[in-house]
Short mmCIF file of C-alpha atoms in Angstrom, two decimals:
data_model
loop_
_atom_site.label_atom_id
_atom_site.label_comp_id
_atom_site.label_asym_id
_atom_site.label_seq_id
_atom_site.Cartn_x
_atom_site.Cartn_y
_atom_site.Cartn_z
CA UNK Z 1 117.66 135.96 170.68
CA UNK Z 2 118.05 138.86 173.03
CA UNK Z 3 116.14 142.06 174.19
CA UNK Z 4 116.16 145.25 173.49
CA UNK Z 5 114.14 148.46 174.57
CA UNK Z 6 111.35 146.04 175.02
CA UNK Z 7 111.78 144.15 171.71
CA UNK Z 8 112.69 140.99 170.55
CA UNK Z 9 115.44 140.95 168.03
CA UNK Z 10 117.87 138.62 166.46
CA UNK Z 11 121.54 138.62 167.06
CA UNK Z 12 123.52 137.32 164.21
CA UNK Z 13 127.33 136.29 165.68
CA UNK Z 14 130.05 134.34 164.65
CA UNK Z 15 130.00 130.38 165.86
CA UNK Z 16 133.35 131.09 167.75
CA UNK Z 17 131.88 133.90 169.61
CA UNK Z 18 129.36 131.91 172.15
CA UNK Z 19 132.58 129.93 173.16
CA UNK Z 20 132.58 130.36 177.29
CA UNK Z 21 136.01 132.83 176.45
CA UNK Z 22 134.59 135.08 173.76
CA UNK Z 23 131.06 135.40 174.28
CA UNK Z 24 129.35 138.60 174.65
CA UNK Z 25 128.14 138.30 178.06
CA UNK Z 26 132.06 138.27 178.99
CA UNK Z 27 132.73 141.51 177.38
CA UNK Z 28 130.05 143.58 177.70
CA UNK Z 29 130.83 146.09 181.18
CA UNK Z 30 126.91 145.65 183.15
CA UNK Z 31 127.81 141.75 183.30
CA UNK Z 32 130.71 142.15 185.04
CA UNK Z 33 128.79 142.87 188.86
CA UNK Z 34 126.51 139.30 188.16
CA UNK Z 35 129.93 137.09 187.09
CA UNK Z 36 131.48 138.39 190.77
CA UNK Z 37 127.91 138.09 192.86
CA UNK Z 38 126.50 134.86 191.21
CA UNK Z 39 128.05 131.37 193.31
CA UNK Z 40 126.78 129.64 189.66
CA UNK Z 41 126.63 130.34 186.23
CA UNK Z 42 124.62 127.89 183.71
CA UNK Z 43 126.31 129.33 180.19
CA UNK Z 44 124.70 127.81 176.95
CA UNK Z 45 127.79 127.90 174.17
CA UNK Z 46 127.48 127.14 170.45
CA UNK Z 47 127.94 123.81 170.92
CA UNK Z 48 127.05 122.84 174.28
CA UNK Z 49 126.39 124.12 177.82
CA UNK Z 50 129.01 125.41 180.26
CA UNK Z 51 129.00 125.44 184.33
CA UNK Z 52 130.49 128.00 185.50
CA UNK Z 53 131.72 128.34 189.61
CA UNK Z 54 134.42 128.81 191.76
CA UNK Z 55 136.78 130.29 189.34
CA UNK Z 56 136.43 127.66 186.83
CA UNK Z 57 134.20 126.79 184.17
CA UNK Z 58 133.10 123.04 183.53
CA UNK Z 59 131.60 121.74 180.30
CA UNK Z 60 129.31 119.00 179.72
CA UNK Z 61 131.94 116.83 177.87
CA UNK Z 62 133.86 117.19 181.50
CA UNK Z 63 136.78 119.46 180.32
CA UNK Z 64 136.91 122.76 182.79
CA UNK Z 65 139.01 125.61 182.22
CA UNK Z 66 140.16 128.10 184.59
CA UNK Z 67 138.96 131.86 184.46
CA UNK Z 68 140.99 134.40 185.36
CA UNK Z 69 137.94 137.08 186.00
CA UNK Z 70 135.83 134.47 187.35
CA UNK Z 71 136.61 134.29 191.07
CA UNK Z 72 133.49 134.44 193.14
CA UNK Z 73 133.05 137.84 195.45
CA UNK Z 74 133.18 137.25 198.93
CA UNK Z 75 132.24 140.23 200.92
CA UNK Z 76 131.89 138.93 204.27
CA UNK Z 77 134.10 140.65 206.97
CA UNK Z 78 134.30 137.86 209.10
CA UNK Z 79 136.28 135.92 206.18
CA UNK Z 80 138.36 138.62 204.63
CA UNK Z 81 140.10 140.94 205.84
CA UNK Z 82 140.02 144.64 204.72
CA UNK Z 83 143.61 144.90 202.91
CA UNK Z 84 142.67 141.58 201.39
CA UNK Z 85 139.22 143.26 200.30
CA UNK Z 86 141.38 146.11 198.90
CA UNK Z 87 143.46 143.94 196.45
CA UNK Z 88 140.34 141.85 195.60
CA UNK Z 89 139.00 145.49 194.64
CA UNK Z 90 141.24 146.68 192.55
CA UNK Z 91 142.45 143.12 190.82
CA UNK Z 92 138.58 143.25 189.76
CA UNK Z 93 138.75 146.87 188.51
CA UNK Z 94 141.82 145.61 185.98
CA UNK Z 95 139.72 142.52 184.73
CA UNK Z 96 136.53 145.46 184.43
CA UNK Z 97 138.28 147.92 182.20
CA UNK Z 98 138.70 145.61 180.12
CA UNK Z 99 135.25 144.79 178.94
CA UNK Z 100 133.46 147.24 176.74
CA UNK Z 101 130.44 149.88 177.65
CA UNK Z 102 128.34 151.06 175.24
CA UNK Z 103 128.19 155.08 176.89
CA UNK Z 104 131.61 155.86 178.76
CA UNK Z 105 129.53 157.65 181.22
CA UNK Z 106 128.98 154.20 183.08
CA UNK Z 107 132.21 153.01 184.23
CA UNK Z 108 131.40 154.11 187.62
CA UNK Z 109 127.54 152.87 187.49
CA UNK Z 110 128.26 149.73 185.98
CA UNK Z 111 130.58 149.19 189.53
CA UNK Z 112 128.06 150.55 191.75
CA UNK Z 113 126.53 147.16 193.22
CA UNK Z 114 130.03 146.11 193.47
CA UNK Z 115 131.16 149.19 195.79
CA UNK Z 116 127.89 149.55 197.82
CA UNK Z 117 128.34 145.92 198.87
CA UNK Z 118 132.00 146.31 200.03
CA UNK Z 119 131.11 149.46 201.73
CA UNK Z 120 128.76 147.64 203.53
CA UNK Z 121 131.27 145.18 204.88
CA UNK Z 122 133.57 147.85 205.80
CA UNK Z 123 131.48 151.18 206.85
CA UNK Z 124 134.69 152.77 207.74
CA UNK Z 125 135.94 153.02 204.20
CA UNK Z 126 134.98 156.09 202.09
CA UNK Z 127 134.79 155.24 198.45
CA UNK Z 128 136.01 158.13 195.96
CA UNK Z 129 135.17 158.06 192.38
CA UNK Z 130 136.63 153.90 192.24
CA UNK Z 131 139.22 154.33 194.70
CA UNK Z 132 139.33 154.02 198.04
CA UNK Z 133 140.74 156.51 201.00
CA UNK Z 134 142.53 153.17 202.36
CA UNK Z 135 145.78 152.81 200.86
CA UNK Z 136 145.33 155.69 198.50
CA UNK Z 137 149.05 156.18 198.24
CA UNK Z 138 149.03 152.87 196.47
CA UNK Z 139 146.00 153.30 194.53
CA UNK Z 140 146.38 156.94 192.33
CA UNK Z 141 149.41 155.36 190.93
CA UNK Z 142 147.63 153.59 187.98
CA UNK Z 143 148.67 153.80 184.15
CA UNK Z 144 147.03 153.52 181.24
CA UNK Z 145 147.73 150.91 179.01
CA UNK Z 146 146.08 151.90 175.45
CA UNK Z 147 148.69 154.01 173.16
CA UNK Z 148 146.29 157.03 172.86
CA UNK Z 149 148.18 160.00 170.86
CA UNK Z 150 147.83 163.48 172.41
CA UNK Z 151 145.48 165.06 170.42
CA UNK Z 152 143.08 161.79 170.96
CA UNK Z 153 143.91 162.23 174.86
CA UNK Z 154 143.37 165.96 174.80
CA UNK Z 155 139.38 165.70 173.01
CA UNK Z 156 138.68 162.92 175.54
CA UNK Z 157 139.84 164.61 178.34
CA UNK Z 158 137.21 168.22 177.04
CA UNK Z 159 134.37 165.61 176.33
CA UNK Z 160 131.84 164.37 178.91
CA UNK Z 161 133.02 164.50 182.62
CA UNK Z 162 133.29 160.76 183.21
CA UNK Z 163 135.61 161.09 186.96
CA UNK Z 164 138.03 163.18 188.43
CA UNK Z 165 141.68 162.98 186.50
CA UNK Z 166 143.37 161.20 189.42
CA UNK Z 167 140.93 158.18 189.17
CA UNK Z 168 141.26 155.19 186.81
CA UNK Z 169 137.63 155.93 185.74
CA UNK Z 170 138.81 159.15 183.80
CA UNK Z 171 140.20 156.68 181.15
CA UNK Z 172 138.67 154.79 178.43
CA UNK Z 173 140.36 151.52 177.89
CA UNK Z 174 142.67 149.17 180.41
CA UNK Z 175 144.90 150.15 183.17
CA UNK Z 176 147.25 148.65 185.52
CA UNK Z 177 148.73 149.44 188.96
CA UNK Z 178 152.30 150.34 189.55
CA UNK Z 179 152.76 149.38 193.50
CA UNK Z 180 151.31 145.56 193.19
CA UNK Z 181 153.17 143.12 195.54
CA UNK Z 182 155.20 141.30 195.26
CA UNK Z 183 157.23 143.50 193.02
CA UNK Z 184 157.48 146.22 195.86
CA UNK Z 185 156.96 146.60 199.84
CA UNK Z 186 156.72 148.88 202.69
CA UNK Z 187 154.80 151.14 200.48
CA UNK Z 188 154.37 154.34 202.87
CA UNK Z 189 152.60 157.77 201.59
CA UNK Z 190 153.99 161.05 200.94
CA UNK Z 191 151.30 163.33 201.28
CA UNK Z 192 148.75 164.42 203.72
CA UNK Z 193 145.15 163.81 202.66
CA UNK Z 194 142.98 167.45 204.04
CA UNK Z 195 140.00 167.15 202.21
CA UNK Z 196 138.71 164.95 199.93
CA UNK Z 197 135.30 165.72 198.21
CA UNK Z 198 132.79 163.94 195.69
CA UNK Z 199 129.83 164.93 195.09
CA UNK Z 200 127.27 162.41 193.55
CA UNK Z 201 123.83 162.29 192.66
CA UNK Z 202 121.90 161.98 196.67
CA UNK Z 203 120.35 158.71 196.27
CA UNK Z 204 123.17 157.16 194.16
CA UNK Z 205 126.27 157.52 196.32
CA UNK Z 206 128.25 154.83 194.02
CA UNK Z 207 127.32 155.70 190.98
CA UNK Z 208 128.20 158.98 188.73
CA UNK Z 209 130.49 161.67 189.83
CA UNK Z 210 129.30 165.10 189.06
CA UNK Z 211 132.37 166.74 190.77
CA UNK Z 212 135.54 165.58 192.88
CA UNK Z 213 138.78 166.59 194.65
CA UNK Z 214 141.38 165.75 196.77
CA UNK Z 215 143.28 168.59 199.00
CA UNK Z 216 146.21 167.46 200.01
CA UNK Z 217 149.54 168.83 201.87
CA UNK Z 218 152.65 167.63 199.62
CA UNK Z 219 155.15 168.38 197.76
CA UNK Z 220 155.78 169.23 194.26
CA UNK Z 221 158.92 170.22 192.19
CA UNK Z 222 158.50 172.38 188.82
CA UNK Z 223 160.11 171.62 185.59
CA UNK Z 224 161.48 174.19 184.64
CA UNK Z 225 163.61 174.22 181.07
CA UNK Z 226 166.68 175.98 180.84
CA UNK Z 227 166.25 178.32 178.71
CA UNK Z 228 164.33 180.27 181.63
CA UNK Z 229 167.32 180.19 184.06
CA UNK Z 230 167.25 183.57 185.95
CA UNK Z 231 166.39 184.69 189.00
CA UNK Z 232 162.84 182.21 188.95
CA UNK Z 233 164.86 179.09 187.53
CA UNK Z 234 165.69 176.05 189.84
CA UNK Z 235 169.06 174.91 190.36
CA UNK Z 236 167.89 171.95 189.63
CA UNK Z 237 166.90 172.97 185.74
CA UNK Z 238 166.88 169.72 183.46
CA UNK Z 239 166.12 168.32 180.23
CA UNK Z 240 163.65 165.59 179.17
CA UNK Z 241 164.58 162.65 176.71
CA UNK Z 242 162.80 159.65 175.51
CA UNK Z 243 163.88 156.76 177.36
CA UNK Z 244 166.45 153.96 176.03
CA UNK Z 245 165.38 150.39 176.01
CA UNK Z 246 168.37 149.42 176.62
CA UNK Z 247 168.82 151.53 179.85
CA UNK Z 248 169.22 148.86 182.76
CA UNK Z 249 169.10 150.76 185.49
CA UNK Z 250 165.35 151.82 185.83
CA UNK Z 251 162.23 149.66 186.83
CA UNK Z 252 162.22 147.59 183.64
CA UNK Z 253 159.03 145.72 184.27
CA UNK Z 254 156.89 149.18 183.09
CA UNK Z 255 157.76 151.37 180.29
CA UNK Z 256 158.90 154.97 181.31
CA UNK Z 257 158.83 157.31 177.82
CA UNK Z 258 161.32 159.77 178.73
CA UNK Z 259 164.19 160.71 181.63
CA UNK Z 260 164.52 163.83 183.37
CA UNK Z 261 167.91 164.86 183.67
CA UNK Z 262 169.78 167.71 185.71
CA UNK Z 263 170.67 170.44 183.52
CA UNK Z 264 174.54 168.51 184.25
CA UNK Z 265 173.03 165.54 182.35
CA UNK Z 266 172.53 163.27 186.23
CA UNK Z 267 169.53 161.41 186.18
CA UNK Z 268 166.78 162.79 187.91
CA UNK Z 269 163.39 160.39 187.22
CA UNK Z 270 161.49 158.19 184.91
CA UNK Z 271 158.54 159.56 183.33
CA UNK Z 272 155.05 158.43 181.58
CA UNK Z 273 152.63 160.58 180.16
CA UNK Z 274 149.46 159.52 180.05
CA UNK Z 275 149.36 159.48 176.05
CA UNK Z 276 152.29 158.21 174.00
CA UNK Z 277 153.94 160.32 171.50
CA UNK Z 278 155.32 158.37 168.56
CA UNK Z 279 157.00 161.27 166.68
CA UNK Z 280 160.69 162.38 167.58
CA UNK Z 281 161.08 164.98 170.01
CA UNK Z 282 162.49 167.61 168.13
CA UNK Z 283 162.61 170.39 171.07
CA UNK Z 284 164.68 168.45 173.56
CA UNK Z 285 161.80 168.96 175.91
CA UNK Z 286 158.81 166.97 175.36
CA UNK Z 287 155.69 167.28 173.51
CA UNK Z 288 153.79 169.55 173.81
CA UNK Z 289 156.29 171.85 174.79
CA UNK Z 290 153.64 174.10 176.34
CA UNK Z 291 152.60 171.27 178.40
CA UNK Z 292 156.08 169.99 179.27
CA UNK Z 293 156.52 173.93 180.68
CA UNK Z 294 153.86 173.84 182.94
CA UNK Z 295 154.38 170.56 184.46
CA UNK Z 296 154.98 169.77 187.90
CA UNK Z 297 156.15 166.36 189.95
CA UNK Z 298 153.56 165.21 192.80
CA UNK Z 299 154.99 163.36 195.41
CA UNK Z 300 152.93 160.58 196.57
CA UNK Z 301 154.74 157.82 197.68
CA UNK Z 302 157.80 155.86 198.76
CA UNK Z 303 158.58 152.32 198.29
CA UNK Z 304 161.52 149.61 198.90
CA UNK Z 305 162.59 147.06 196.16
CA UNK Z 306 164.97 145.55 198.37
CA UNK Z 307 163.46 142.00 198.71
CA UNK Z 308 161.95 142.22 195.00
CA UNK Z 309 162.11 140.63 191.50
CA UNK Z 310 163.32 144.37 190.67
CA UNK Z 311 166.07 144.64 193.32
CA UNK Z 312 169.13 146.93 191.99
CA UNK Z 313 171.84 145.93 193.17
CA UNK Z 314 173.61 148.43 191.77
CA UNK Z 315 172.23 151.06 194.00
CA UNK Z 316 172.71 151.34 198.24
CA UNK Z 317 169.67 152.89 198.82
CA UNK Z 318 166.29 150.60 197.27
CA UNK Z 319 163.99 153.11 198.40
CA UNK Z 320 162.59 154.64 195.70
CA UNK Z 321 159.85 157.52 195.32
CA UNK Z 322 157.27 157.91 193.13
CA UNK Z 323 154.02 160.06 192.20
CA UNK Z 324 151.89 161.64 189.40
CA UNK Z 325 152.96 164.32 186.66
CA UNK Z 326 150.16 167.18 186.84
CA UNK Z 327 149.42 170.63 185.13
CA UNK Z 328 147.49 173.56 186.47
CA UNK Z 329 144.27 174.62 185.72
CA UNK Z 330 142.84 177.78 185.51
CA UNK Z 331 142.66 178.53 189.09
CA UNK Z 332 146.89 178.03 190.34
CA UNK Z 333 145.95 175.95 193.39
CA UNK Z 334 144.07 172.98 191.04
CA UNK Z 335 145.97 170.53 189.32
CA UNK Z 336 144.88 167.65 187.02
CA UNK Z 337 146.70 164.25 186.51
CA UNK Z 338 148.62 163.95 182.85
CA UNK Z 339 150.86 161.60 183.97
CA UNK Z 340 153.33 159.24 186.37
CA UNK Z 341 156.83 159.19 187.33
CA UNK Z 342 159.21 157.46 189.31
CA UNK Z 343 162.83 158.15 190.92
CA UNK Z 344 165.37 155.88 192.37
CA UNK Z 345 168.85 157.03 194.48
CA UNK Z 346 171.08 157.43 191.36
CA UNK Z 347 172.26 160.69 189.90
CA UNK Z 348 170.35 163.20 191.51
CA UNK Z 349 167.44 160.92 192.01
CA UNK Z 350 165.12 159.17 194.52
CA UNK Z 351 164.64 160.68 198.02
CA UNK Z 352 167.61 163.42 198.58
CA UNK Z 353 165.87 165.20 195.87
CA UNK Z 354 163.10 165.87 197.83
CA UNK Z 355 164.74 166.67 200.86
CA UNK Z 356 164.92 170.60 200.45
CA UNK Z 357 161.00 170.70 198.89
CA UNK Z 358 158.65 172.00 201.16
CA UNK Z 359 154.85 170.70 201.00
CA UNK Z 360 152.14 172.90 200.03
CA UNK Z 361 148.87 173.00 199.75
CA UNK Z 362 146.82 172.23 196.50
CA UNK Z 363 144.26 170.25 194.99
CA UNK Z 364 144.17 167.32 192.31
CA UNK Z 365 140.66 167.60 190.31
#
């Protein structure tokens, strides 16, 4: 039996579904804040009651199993420290994304308790729209996981405002983080962070964004195709291509879509849209094309692979650079997020190429 809008009504589900693993309560997005806050869970299954604590679950026949999502939140200062509060974060957000909400609208909401609590423990931090200003340079390089199409991507992105483009809340559906230890180190930021505004509802701080951006100071690098060369067209003019699987040389452990390429064929960087494109590129380019033409590079971030699983040994430089793919708006100064990319020092690639770019000011929205 269960509630709803003040009624009692009868759920009818499959035996296998009040197993501890499949139950609703573990899917459904506003259970998520009481499986982090509660020290004990008492779970009745189809067949016979669960405990639930300290990342494990016990049943009464004395068989536990371990759950992954299931880890008790400790927001105490005095016991964690504030990078280790910043993982915690963000390993939770990858377990939440994951669970289903019945209006889109309340991926931020649904996280609210959550947030306002480490807030608390940290009143230096400034939450923005799920992220965090600590660390941000780590934190806006997320990726979608779901295969969403580009007409699908385009209609969600016109719908409701759910968050600003650059946060993971913009996306229905699971994402992951690209700079996760201990794959990568020395992680250092590429941008200056001027201004960064979200405006919420007064009384609800943590909850839904009406508004956001973040001003920064960077730098960003055009792609320009070559059939534009002229007096406007970079020397560094390229071409796109999907990427090979069996292409070695890149950071395997993600999958990249296409390559950019100098217009001499050198590689340039890895790049992933944030919708996947099944269909043959049949322009050379990319898809949309229009798209593809207004697209621009956002440096964010540098990292070294050096002492990681995805050392290259092939390459004398492991520092590699990496940032978001992002298309005007209407106004030339605002950009939105469409996508990620990555560069390491081969070909043309990783940090020389950025060494004649000047920063400029603009905003991600």
């Amino acid at each position: 039996m269960s509630t709803f809008d003040g009624f009692i009504k009868d759920d009818i589900l499959e035996v296998q579904q009040w197993q501890h693993g499949n139950a609703p309560w573990f899917q459904r997005g506003w259970t998520f804040q009481e499986s982090y806050f509660s020290k004990r869970k008492l779970l009745i299954g189809d067949d016979m009651a669960y405990m639930w604590y300290e990342g494990r679950i016990e049943s009464m026949d004395g068989m536990w199993y371990r759950s992954e999502d299931g880890a008790q939140l400790t927001l105490d200062a005095s016991k964690s420290s504030r990078q280790n509060l910043m993982d915690l974060w963000y390993s939770m957000v990858g377990f939440y994304v994951r669970r289903r909400l019945s209006y889109e609208r309340d991926r931020l909401p649904a996280l609210s308790g959550v947030a306002r609590a480490l807030a608390k423990s940290f009143p230096d931090l400034k939450y923005l729209a799920g992220l965090w200003k600590a660390d941000l340079h780590k934190w806006l390089l997320w990726m979608p996981e779901t295969t969403q199409n580009y007409d699908d991507y385009i209609k969600q992105r016109q719908h409701e405002y759910i968050a600003p483009s650059w946060s993971w809340a913009s996306r229905p559906g699971p994402v992951s983080w690209f700079l996760t230890p201990p794959r990568f180190r020395d992680e250092c930021p590429e941008f200056e962070l001027r201004v960064a505004n979200v405006v919420t509802d007064e009384f609800h701080p943590f909850g839904r964004v009406l508004s956001a951006n973040l001003e920064l100071s960077a730098k960003m690098y055009k792609l320009v195709p070559p059939e534009e060369e002229g007096e406007n067209s970079s020397k560094k003019s390229h071409h796109i291509e999907r990427a090979s699987f069996m292409d070695m040389e890149r950071l395997d452990y993600y999958h990249f879509q296409y390559t950019l390429h100098s217009k001499y064929g050198g590689y340039v960087a890895s790049l992933k849209f944030d919708w996947y494109e099944q269909r043959k590129l049949h322009d050379g380019y990319g898809f949309p094309y229009a798209l593809i033409d207004k697209m621009r590079m956002l440096l964010i971030s540098h990292f070294d692979i050096s002492d990681g699983v995805l050392r290259l040994d092939s390459l004398a430089d492991q520092k590699v650079m990496a940032g978001l793919l992002v298309v005007p708006t209407q106004n030339a100064e605002e950009f939105v997020r469409v996508g990620m990319w990555y560069s390491f020092a081969k070909g043309l690639g990783g940090g020389r190429f950025w060494e004649e770019v000047q920063p400029q000011i603009m905003r991600l929205v």
